[in-house]
Short mmCIF file of C-alpha atoms in Angstrom, two decimals:
data_model
loop_
_atom_site.label_atom_id
_atom_site.label_comp_id
_atom_site.label_asym_id
_atom_site.label_seq_id
_atom_site.Cartn_x
_atom_site.Cartn_y
_atom_site.Cartn_z
CA MET A 3 60.79 32.91 -74.64
CA LYS A 4 64.36 34.13 -74.17
CA LYS A 5 65.36 33.21 -77.73
CA LEU A 6 62.27 34.95 -79.12
CA PHE A 7 62.93 38.07 -77.02
CA LEU A 8 66.57 38.33 -78.11
CA ARG A 9 65.69 37.72 -81.76
CA CYS A 10 63.12 40.54 -81.63
CA ILE A 11 65.64 42.91 -80.03
CA LEU A 12 68.45 42.11 -82.47
CA LEU A 13 66.52 41.86 -85.71
CA ILE A 14 63.85 44.48 -85.13
CA GLY A 15 65.20 46.61 -87.96
CA VAL A 16 66.47 43.92 -90.33
CA ALA A 17 63.33 42.85 -92.20
CA MET A 18 62.75 45.77 -94.53
CA GLY A 19 61.18 45.81 -97.96
CA SER A 20 61.25 48.03 -101.01
CA PRO A 21 63.68 50.79 -102.05
CA ALA A 22 63.83 54.24 -100.49
CA HIS A 23 65.54 56.80 -102.69
CA ALA A 24 63.21 59.76 -102.35
CA GLN A 25 63.56 62.77 -100.11
CA LEU A 26 61.60 62.47 -96.87
CA ARG A 27 58.18 64.12 -96.97
CA ILE A 28 56.53 65.62 -93.87
CA GLU A 29 52.89 65.26 -92.85
CA THR A 30 51.93 67.17 -89.69
CA SER A 31 48.98 66.61 -87.35
CA GLY A 32 48.29 68.04 -83.93
CA VAL A 33 49.39 71.31 -82.36
CA GLY A 34 50.73 72.52 -79.04
CA ALA A 35 48.52 73.54 -76.16
CA THR A 36 49.34 77.16 -76.95
CA GLN A 37 50.24 78.48 -80.39
CA ILE A 38 52.06 81.76 -80.82
CA PRO A 39 50.77 83.74 -83.82
CA ILE A 40 53.79 84.85 -85.82
CA ALA A 41 54.00 86.68 -89.14
CA ILE A 42 56.92 85.76 -91.41
CA ALA A 43 57.62 88.11 -94.30
CA GLY A 44 59.44 87.11 -97.44
CA PHE A 45 63.10 88.05 -97.10
CA ALA A 46 64.27 90.89 -99.34
CA ASP A 47 66.14 89.60 -102.42
CA GLU A 48 65.98 85.98 -101.30
CA SER A 49 65.11 85.00 -104.88
CA ILE A 50 68.81 85.33 -105.77
CA ALA A 51 69.59 82.36 -103.53
CA PRO A 52 68.99 78.70 -104.42
CA GLN A 53 66.95 78.25 -101.22
CA GLN A 54 64.08 80.41 -99.95
CA ILE A 55 65.13 81.22 -96.40
CA SER A 56 61.72 82.47 -95.25
CA GLY A 57 60.10 79.25 -96.50
CA ILE A 58 62.51 77.10 -94.50
CA ILE A 59 61.78 79.14 -91.36
CA LYS A 60 58.02 78.87 -91.88
CA ALA A 61 58.17 75.11 -92.39
CA ASP A 62 60.30 74.60 -89.27
CA LEU A 63 58.11 76.68 -86.98
CA GLU A 64 54.88 75.24 -88.37
CA ARG A 65 56.15 71.68 -87.97
CA SER A 66 57.00 72.34 -84.33
CA GLY A 67 53.29 72.71 -83.56
CA TYR A 68 53.80 75.73 -81.31
CA PHE A 69 53.38 78.52 -83.84
CA LYS A 70 50.46 79.76 -85.92
CA ILE A 71 51.95 81.17 -89.13
CA ILE A 72 50.40 84.39 -90.44
CA ASP A 73 51.29 85.00 -94.09
CA THR A 74 52.32 88.62 -94.62
CA GLY A 75 51.85 88.49 -98.36
CA ASN A 76 54.81 90.80 -98.90
CA THR A 77 58.58 91.18 -98.58
CA MET A 78 60.26 93.02 -95.72
CA SER A 79 63.93 93.43 -94.92
CA GLU A 80 65.39 93.95 -91.47
CA THR A 81 65.61 97.69 -92.24
CA THR A 82 62.01 98.14 -93.42
CA PRO A 83 60.05 100.54 -91.14
CA VAL A 84 57.46 98.56 -89.18
CA ASN A 85 53.97 99.68 -88.16
CA TYR A 86 53.64 97.58 -85.01
CA GLY A 87 49.99 98.50 -84.52
CA GLU A 88 49.09 97.16 -87.94
CA TRP A 89 50.70 93.78 -87.28
CA LYS A 90 49.15 93.59 -83.84
CA SER A 91 45.72 94.23 -85.38
CA ARG A 92 46.35 91.38 -87.82
CA GLY A 93 46.76 89.04 -84.85
CA ALA A 94 50.54 88.66 -84.93
CA ASP A 95 52.38 88.62 -81.61
CA ALA A 96 55.71 88.54 -83.43
CA LEU A 97 57.06 89.47 -86.85
CA VAL A 98 60.06 88.01 -88.72
CA VAL A 99 61.80 90.07 -91.41
CA GLY A 100 65.12 89.73 -93.20
CA SER A 101 67.22 89.92 -96.34
CA VAL A 102 69.67 87.96 -98.48
CA GLN A 103 72.68 89.43 -100.29
CA ARG A 104 75.34 87.77 -102.43
CA LEU A 105 78.91 88.26 -101.22
CA ALA A 106 81.97 88.64 -103.43
CA ASP A 107 83.27 85.19 -102.45
CA GLY A 108 80.08 83.47 -103.65
CA ARG A 109 78.52 83.07 -100.23
CA PHE A 110 75.26 84.68 -99.15
CA ASP A 111 74.80 87.17 -96.31
CA VAL A 112 71.56 86.29 -94.50
CA ARG A 113 70.19 88.77 -91.97
CA TYR A 114 67.03 88.64 -89.92
CA LYS A 115 65.16 90.34 -87.10
CA LEU A 116 62.52 89.04 -84.71
CA LEU A 117 60.14 91.81 -83.62
CA ASP A 118 57.68 91.85 -80.71
CA THR A 119 54.54 93.54 -82.03
CA ILE A 120 52.96 93.85 -78.59
CA LYS A 121 55.93 95.63 -76.98
CA ALA A 122 56.93 97.30 -80.28
CA ALA A 123 60.51 96.16 -79.76
CA SER A 124 63.19 93.99 -81.33
CA LEU A 125 63.66 90.60 -79.64
CA SER A 126 66.59 89.25 -81.62
CA GLY A 127 68.62 89.49 -84.78
CA ILE A 128 71.26 87.39 -86.52
CA GLY A 129 73.62 87.81 -89.45
CA LEU A 130 74.97 84.65 -91.09
CA ALA A 131 77.31 84.11 -94.03
CA ALA A 132 76.44 80.83 -95.76
CA SER A 133 77.69 79.01 -98.83
CA PRO A 134 74.97 77.99 -101.32
CA ASN A 135 74.85 74.43 -99.95
CA ARG A 136 74.54 75.72 -96.36
CA LEU A 137 71.57 78.02 -96.85
CA ARG A 138 69.17 75.47 -95.39
CA VAL A 139 71.32 75.39 -92.25
CA ALA A 140 71.14 79.19 -92.06
CA GLY A 141 67.35 79.02 -92.23
CA HIS A 142 67.25 76.32 -89.55
CA LYS A 143 69.53 78.38 -87.28
CA ILE A 144 67.20 81.37 -87.58
CA ALA A 145 64.23 79.14 -86.77
CA ASP A 146 66.18 77.83 -83.75
CA ASP A 147 66.72 81.39 -82.55
CA ILE A 148 63.04 82.26 -82.94
CA TYR A 149 61.98 79.09 -81.11
CA GLU A 150 64.31 79.84 -78.21
CA LYS A 151 63.43 83.53 -77.91
CA LEU A 152 59.67 82.90 -77.93
CA LEU A 153 59.47 79.58 -76.06
CA GLY A 154 62.52 79.75 -73.81
CA VAL A 155 63.82 76.39 -75.07
CA ARG A 156 66.71 75.84 -77.46
CA GLY A 157 65.51 74.94 -80.96
CA ALA A 158 66.62 71.73 -82.64
CA PHE A 159 65.85 72.50 -86.30
CA SER A 160 69.55 72.73 -87.27
CA THR A 161 70.37 69.29 -85.86
CA ARG A 162 70.69 66.11 -87.92
CA ILE A 163 69.10 62.67 -87.86
CA ALA A 164 70.45 59.28 -88.92
CA TYR A 165 68.43 56.24 -89.96
CA VAL A 166 68.61 53.03 -91.99
CA THR A 167 66.92 52.45 -95.34
CA LYS A 168 66.71 49.52 -97.74
CA ALA A 169 67.47 50.56 -101.32
CA GLY A 170 67.02 47.65 -103.71
CA ARG A 171 69.31 44.98 -102.30
CA ASP A 172 71.39 47.53 -100.43
CA TYR A 173 71.07 48.62 -96.82
CA ARG A 174 72.14 52.20 -96.18
CA VAL A 175 72.91 54.42 -93.24
CA GLU A 176 71.74 57.91 -94.18
CA ILE A 177 71.94 61.25 -92.39
CA ALA A 178 69.72 64.24 -93.06
CA ASP A 179 68.51 67.52 -91.63
CA ALA A 180 65.98 67.14 -88.82
CA ASP A 181 63.26 67.84 -91.41
CA GLY A 182 64.50 64.99 -93.63
CA ALA A 183 66.07 67.22 -96.29
CA ASP A 184 69.67 67.29 -97.54
CA MET A 185 70.17 63.52 -97.24
CA GLN A 186 73.65 61.99 -97.45
CA VAL A 187 74.61 58.31 -97.57
CA VAL A 188 77.14 57.31 -94.90
CA LEU A 189 77.40 53.60 -95.63
CA THR A 190 76.01 51.08 -98.12
CA SER A 191 76.08 47.33 -97.52
CA LYS A 192 74.57 44.20 -99.06
CA GLU A 193 73.93 42.95 -95.53
CA PRO A 194 71.63 44.42 -92.86
CA ILE A 195 72.66 47.44 -90.78
CA ILE A 196 70.94 48.24 -87.48
CA SER A 197 71.20 50.39 -84.36
CA PRO A 198 72.92 53.60 -85.53
CA ALA A 199 73.88 55.91 -82.65
CA TRP A 200 75.34 59.43 -82.83
CA SER A 201 78.42 60.32 -80.84
CA PRO A 202 77.85 63.21 -78.40
CA ASP A 203 79.90 65.60 -80.55
CA GLY A 204 78.06 64.67 -83.75
CA THR A 205 81.21 63.64 -85.66
CA LYS A 206 80.76 59.85 -85.54
CA VAL A 207 78.06 57.21 -85.79
CA ALA A 208 78.22 53.76 -84.20
CA TYR A 209 76.18 50.96 -85.77
CA VAL A 210 75.83 47.21 -86.12
CA SER A 211 76.60 45.65 -89.52
CA PHE A 212 76.01 42.04 -90.62
CA GLU A 213 78.50 42.23 -93.52
CA SER A 214 80.67 39.58 -91.81
CA LYS A 215 77.57 37.34 -91.71
CA LYS A 216 77.24 38.14 -88.00
CA PRO A 217 76.50 41.32 -86.03
CA VAL A 218 79.64 43.44 -85.54
CA VAL A 219 79.80 46.92 -83.94
CA TYR A 220 81.58 49.68 -85.88
CA VAL A 221 82.24 53.38 -85.28
CA GLN A 222 82.45 55.52 -88.40
CA ASP A 223 83.95 59.00 -88.60
CA LEU A 224 81.54 61.15 -90.63
CA VAL A 225 84.28 63.58 -91.69
CA THR A 226 86.95 61.15 -92.91
CA GLY A 227 84.75 58.12 -93.58
CA ARG A 228 87.20 55.97 -91.62
CA ARG A 229 85.62 53.30 -89.48
CA THR A 230 86.81 51.25 -86.53
CA VAL A 231 85.72 47.81 -85.37
CA VAL A 232 84.67 48.25 -81.75
CA ALA A 233 83.30 44.78 -81.02
CA ASN A 234 83.72 41.60 -83.08
CA TYR A 235 83.59 38.87 -80.49
CA LYS A 236 82.17 35.37 -80.65
CA GLY A 237 78.39 35.44 -80.94
CA SER A 238 76.32 38.62 -81.15
CA ASN A 239 77.74 42.14 -80.86
CA SER A 240 74.93 44.67 -80.71
CA ALA A 241 73.14 47.74 -79.32
CA PRO A 242 75.96 50.36 -79.12
CA ALA A 243 75.25 53.43 -76.98
CA TRP A 244 77.66 56.30 -76.29
CA SER A 245 78.65 57.62 -72.90
CA PRO A 246 77.88 61.36 -72.53
CA ASP A 247 81.57 62.30 -72.84
CA GLY A 248 82.03 60.17 -75.96
CA SER A 249 84.87 58.12 -74.47
CA LYS A 250 83.01 54.82 -74.13
CA LEU A 251 80.28 52.68 -75.63
CA ALA A 252 77.88 50.41 -73.79
CA LEU A 253 77.19 47.20 -75.73
CA ALA A 254 75.22 43.97 -75.59
CA LEU A 255 77.47 40.94 -76.23
CA SER A 256 76.86 37.18 -76.11
CA ARG A 257 80.57 36.25 -76.14
CA ASP A 258 80.31 34.40 -72.81
CA GLY A 259 76.92 32.78 -73.34
CA LEU A 260 73.71 34.72 -72.76
CA THR A 261 73.64 38.32 -73.96
CA GLN A 262 74.92 40.68 -71.25
CA VAL A 263 75.83 44.37 -70.94
CA TYR A 264 79.45 45.44 -71.42
CA VAL A 265 81.28 48.74 -71.73
CA VAL A 266 84.24 49.39 -74.04
CA ASN A 267 86.41 52.36 -74.95
CA ALA A 268 85.42 54.12 -78.17
CA ASP A 269 88.48 52.67 -79.93
CA GLY A 270 87.49 49.10 -79.00
CA SER A 271 89.94 48.67 -76.10
CA GLY A 272 89.26 48.06 -72.43
CA LEU A 273 86.24 45.75 -72.67
CA ARG A 274 84.52 45.25 -69.30
CA ARG A 275 81.44 43.22 -68.38
CA LEU A 276 78.78 44.99 -66.31
CA THR A 277 75.98 42.42 -65.86
CA ASN A 278 76.19 38.76 -64.91
CA THR A 279 72.77 37.16 -64.80
CA ASP A 280 70.94 34.07 -65.98
CA GLY A 281 68.74 36.21 -68.22
CA ILE A 282 69.23 38.33 -71.31
CA ASP A 283 70.47 41.88 -70.63
CA THR A 284 70.55 44.17 -73.67
CA GLU A 285 69.87 47.63 -75.13
CA PRO A 286 72.00 49.64 -72.66
CA GLN A 287 71.68 53.43 -72.54
CA PHE A 288 73.72 55.86 -70.43
CA SER A 289 71.91 58.45 -68.35
CA PRO A 290 72.75 62.04 -69.40
CA ASP A 291 75.03 62.53 -66.39
CA GLY A 292 76.88 59.29 -67.14
CA GLN A 293 76.20 57.90 -63.67
CA PHE A 294 73.73 55.16 -64.64
CA ILE A 295 72.92 52.71 -67.41
CA TYR A 296 69.34 51.80 -68.30
CA PHE A 297 68.87 48.47 -70.06
CA THR A 298 66.35 45.81 -71.03
CA SER A 299 66.36 42.49 -69.19
CA ASP A 300 64.07 39.45 -69.00
CA ARG A 301 65.32 38.49 -65.52
CA SER A 302 61.79 38.96 -64.13
CA GLY A 303 60.30 36.53 -66.65
CA GLY A 304 59.59 38.99 -69.44
CA PRO A 305 61.44 42.00 -70.86
CA GLN A 306 61.43 45.02 -68.56
CA ILE A 307 63.66 48.07 -68.13
CA TYR A 308 66.21 48.27 -65.33
CA ARG A 309 68.76 50.79 -64.08
CA MET A 310 72.21 50.17 -62.61
CA SER A 311 75.34 52.14 -61.84
CA ALA A 312 77.51 52.82 -64.89
CA SER A 313 80.19 50.76 -63.15
CA GLY A 314 77.85 47.76 -62.80
CA GLY A 315 76.43 46.18 -59.69
CA ALA A 316 72.87 45.71 -58.48
CA ALA A 317 70.06 46.82 -60.79
CA GLN A 318 66.65 48.26 -59.94
CA ARG A 319 63.57 47.61 -62.05
CA VAL A 320 62.07 50.79 -63.55
CA THR A 321 59.01 49.65 -65.56
CA PHE A 322 56.14 47.81 -63.89
CA ARG A 323 53.13 48.47 -66.15
CA GLY A 324 52.69 45.95 -68.92
CA ASN A 325 54.59 42.67 -69.26
CA TYR A 326 56.78 43.59 -72.26
CA ASN A 327 58.80 46.85 -72.18
CA ILE A 328 61.92 47.36 -74.34
CA SER A 329 64.17 49.98 -75.99
CA PRO A 330 64.80 52.44 -73.14
CA ARG A 331 65.82 56.01 -74.02
CA ILE A 332 66.43 58.79 -71.50
CA SER A 333 65.59 62.46 -72.09
CA PRO A 334 68.49 64.96 -72.05
CA ASP A 335 67.41 66.23 -68.62
CA GLY A 336 67.24 62.68 -67.24
CA LYS A 337 63.63 63.07 -66.11
CA THR A 338 61.73 61.10 -68.77
CA LEU A 339 62.10 57.50 -69.93
CA ALA A 340 60.80 56.65 -73.40
CA TYR A 341 60.31 53.01 -74.37
CA ILE A 342 58.28 50.60 -76.50
CA SER A 343 55.60 48.60 -74.71
CA ARG A 344 53.58 45.69 -76.08
CA ARG A 345 50.01 45.78 -74.84
CA GLU A 346 47.02 44.04 -76.40
CA GLY A 347 49.26 42.95 -79.26
CA ARG A 348 50.35 46.48 -80.17
CA PHE A 349 53.91 47.79 -79.92
CA GLN A 350 53.55 51.46 -78.96
CA LEU A 351 55.65 54.36 -77.70
CA TYR A 352 55.30 55.28 -74.03
CA ALA A 353 56.93 57.90 -71.81
CA LEU A 354 57.42 57.57 -68.06
CA ASP A 355 58.00 60.64 -65.90
CA LEU A 356 60.73 59.42 -63.56
CA THR A 357 59.99 62.18 -61.05
CA ASN A 358 56.37 61.17 -60.36
CA ASP A 359 55.94 57.73 -62.02
CA GLN A 360 53.27 59.05 -64.41
CA GLU A 361 53.08 57.12 -67.69
CA MET A 362 51.72 58.37 -71.02
CA ARG A 363 51.13 56.56 -74.30
CA LEU A 364 52.43 58.77 -77.10
CA SER A 365 51.52 56.83 -80.25
CA ASP A 366 48.38 55.29 -81.69
CA THR A 367 50.09 52.97 -84.18
CA ALA A 368 50.80 49.27 -83.64
CA LYS A 369 54.38 48.56 -84.77
CA ASP A 370 56.58 51.21 -83.16
CA GLU A 371 60.30 50.82 -82.47
CA SER A 372 63.59 52.68 -81.87
CA PRO A 373 62.65 55.88 -79.98
CA SER A 374 65.16 58.76 -79.91
CA PHE A 375 64.88 62.11 -78.09
CA SER A 376 65.58 65.42 -79.78
CA PRO A 377 68.57 67.11 -78.12
CA ASN A 378 66.30 69.73 -76.53
CA GLY A 379 64.18 66.96 -75.02
CA LYS A 380 60.92 68.28 -76.47
CA TYR A 381 60.30 65.62 -79.14
CA ILE A 382 60.78 61.90 -79.66
CA MET A 383 61.45 60.38 -83.07
CA TYR A 384 60.64 56.73 -83.62
CA ALA A 385 60.09 54.22 -86.41
CA THR A 386 56.63 52.91 -87.14
CA GLU A 387 54.81 51.14 -89.93
CA SER A 388 52.02 52.29 -92.24
CA GLY A 389 50.78 50.34 -95.22
CA ARG A 390 53.51 47.72 -94.62
CA ARG A 391 56.18 50.40 -95.04
CA GLY A 392 58.46 51.83 -92.40
CA ASN A 393 58.12 55.54 -91.66
CA LEU A 394 59.72 57.89 -89.18
CA ALA A 395 57.34 59.62 -86.80
CA VAL A 396 57.89 62.47 -84.34
CA VAL A 397 55.78 63.29 -81.29
CA SER A 398 56.19 65.96 -78.63
CA VAL A 399 56.78 64.65 -75.11
CA ASP A 400 53.33 65.88 -74.09
CA GLY A 401 51.74 63.98 -76.99
CA ARG A 402 50.11 67.02 -78.56
CA VAL A 403 52.29 67.56 -81.62
CA LYS A 404 52.75 64.76 -84.18
CA TYR A 405 54.24 64.49 -87.64
CA THR A 406 55.64 61.77 -89.90
CA LEU A 407 58.53 61.68 -92.35
CA THR A 408 57.85 59.33 -95.25
CA THR A 409 59.09 58.49 -98.73
CA GLN A 410 57.12 57.71 -101.88
CA ALA A 411 58.39 54.14 -101.71
CA GLY A 412 60.54 52.11 -99.36
CA ASP A 413 61.24 51.44 -95.73
CA ILE A 414 62.92 53.74 -93.22
CA ARG A 415 63.92 52.38 -89.82
CA GLU A 416 66.18 52.79 -86.80
CA PRO A 417 66.19 56.59 -86.35
CA THR A 418 68.63 58.36 -84.05
CA TRP A 419 68.46 62.11 -83.44
CA GLY A 420 71.84 63.82 -83.45
CA PRO A 421 73.18 66.25 -80.82
CA PHE A 422 73.40 70.02 -80.82
CA MET A 423 76.42 71.06 -82.88
CA LYS A 424 78.85 73.71 -81.70
#
């Protein structure tokens, strides 16, 4: 049982099939409990830019599930006079207008306004200068601003995701916009790569590579491409997870026998063991305040999720429903635990409200793995399988909004949602 459990934990993302070269494609289903009707006009002169800013904003807001997009059918700049009564009569609570101009240095000046049609007032406005290859980011930032102004929660459209694909015989760590666009390859290897994890500042990714014919933990700088070996001890080195301040990594190592939880400095120094049991302790995750570590252990006879102090010591069991619960992830506010539970032969995504012990099943698929919260805590991305291919799926924490990111061919696994960038 213990060997089977550890093998499932370690190799959950290794067995992947056909190539994945294509851009991720989004398929949305489900909407929020309340949708805000919002009209988005075409931005004046946006045709001069290689990316249509208004289209990016529409796609972001529609994908979120909390907005009903009303097509204006025309172009309006931020200086166009607005008949608020007309837009109110068309059912729009808000109106987005803007413009794009080319600057002398080759960049584009993107301006926008968010208007409240009910109060006949301006809610927000932004001006951004963006290079041609950063226009998508400008659109995402505007969508973030709209999301925050109308919902009161910071938007996460301009954040990035990382995941693992299998391309031919190559395994690749790729990063992309939160909508799957603008993909970049971080690492290619002939051997499996698993468990990517973003650093809190978004400049590095930790991962496990089998290129040495055994699992070794690396940290790679996304700016310089330089990478550091963090853990290459006897046996298995796996499951890296960053501390909130980015100074340390929690790991699962089998250097002294059974797999146990350790913590190490981000440069690989200062290794310290945190658990010392007769079971398998793995998949550690820091709480957002850095005070606790959640982890998976089979000390009760089957895999369950436990919590202990970040300095080690006694652990308390957290999950009690179901006899197989793995892959703990904590929401940014520390109030929700996401995990994968096997029940009736199906591996599915669950969320547990840690304030009231209420549990909710968030997926209806059967082979889910690797949950990861969005930095605003409103969504969870996870890997699942459809038609024997790995896809990335996203669900809101209330279960109402769902969408998938797929490719024409190939497997995508092991997603991790990056942090807010400064």
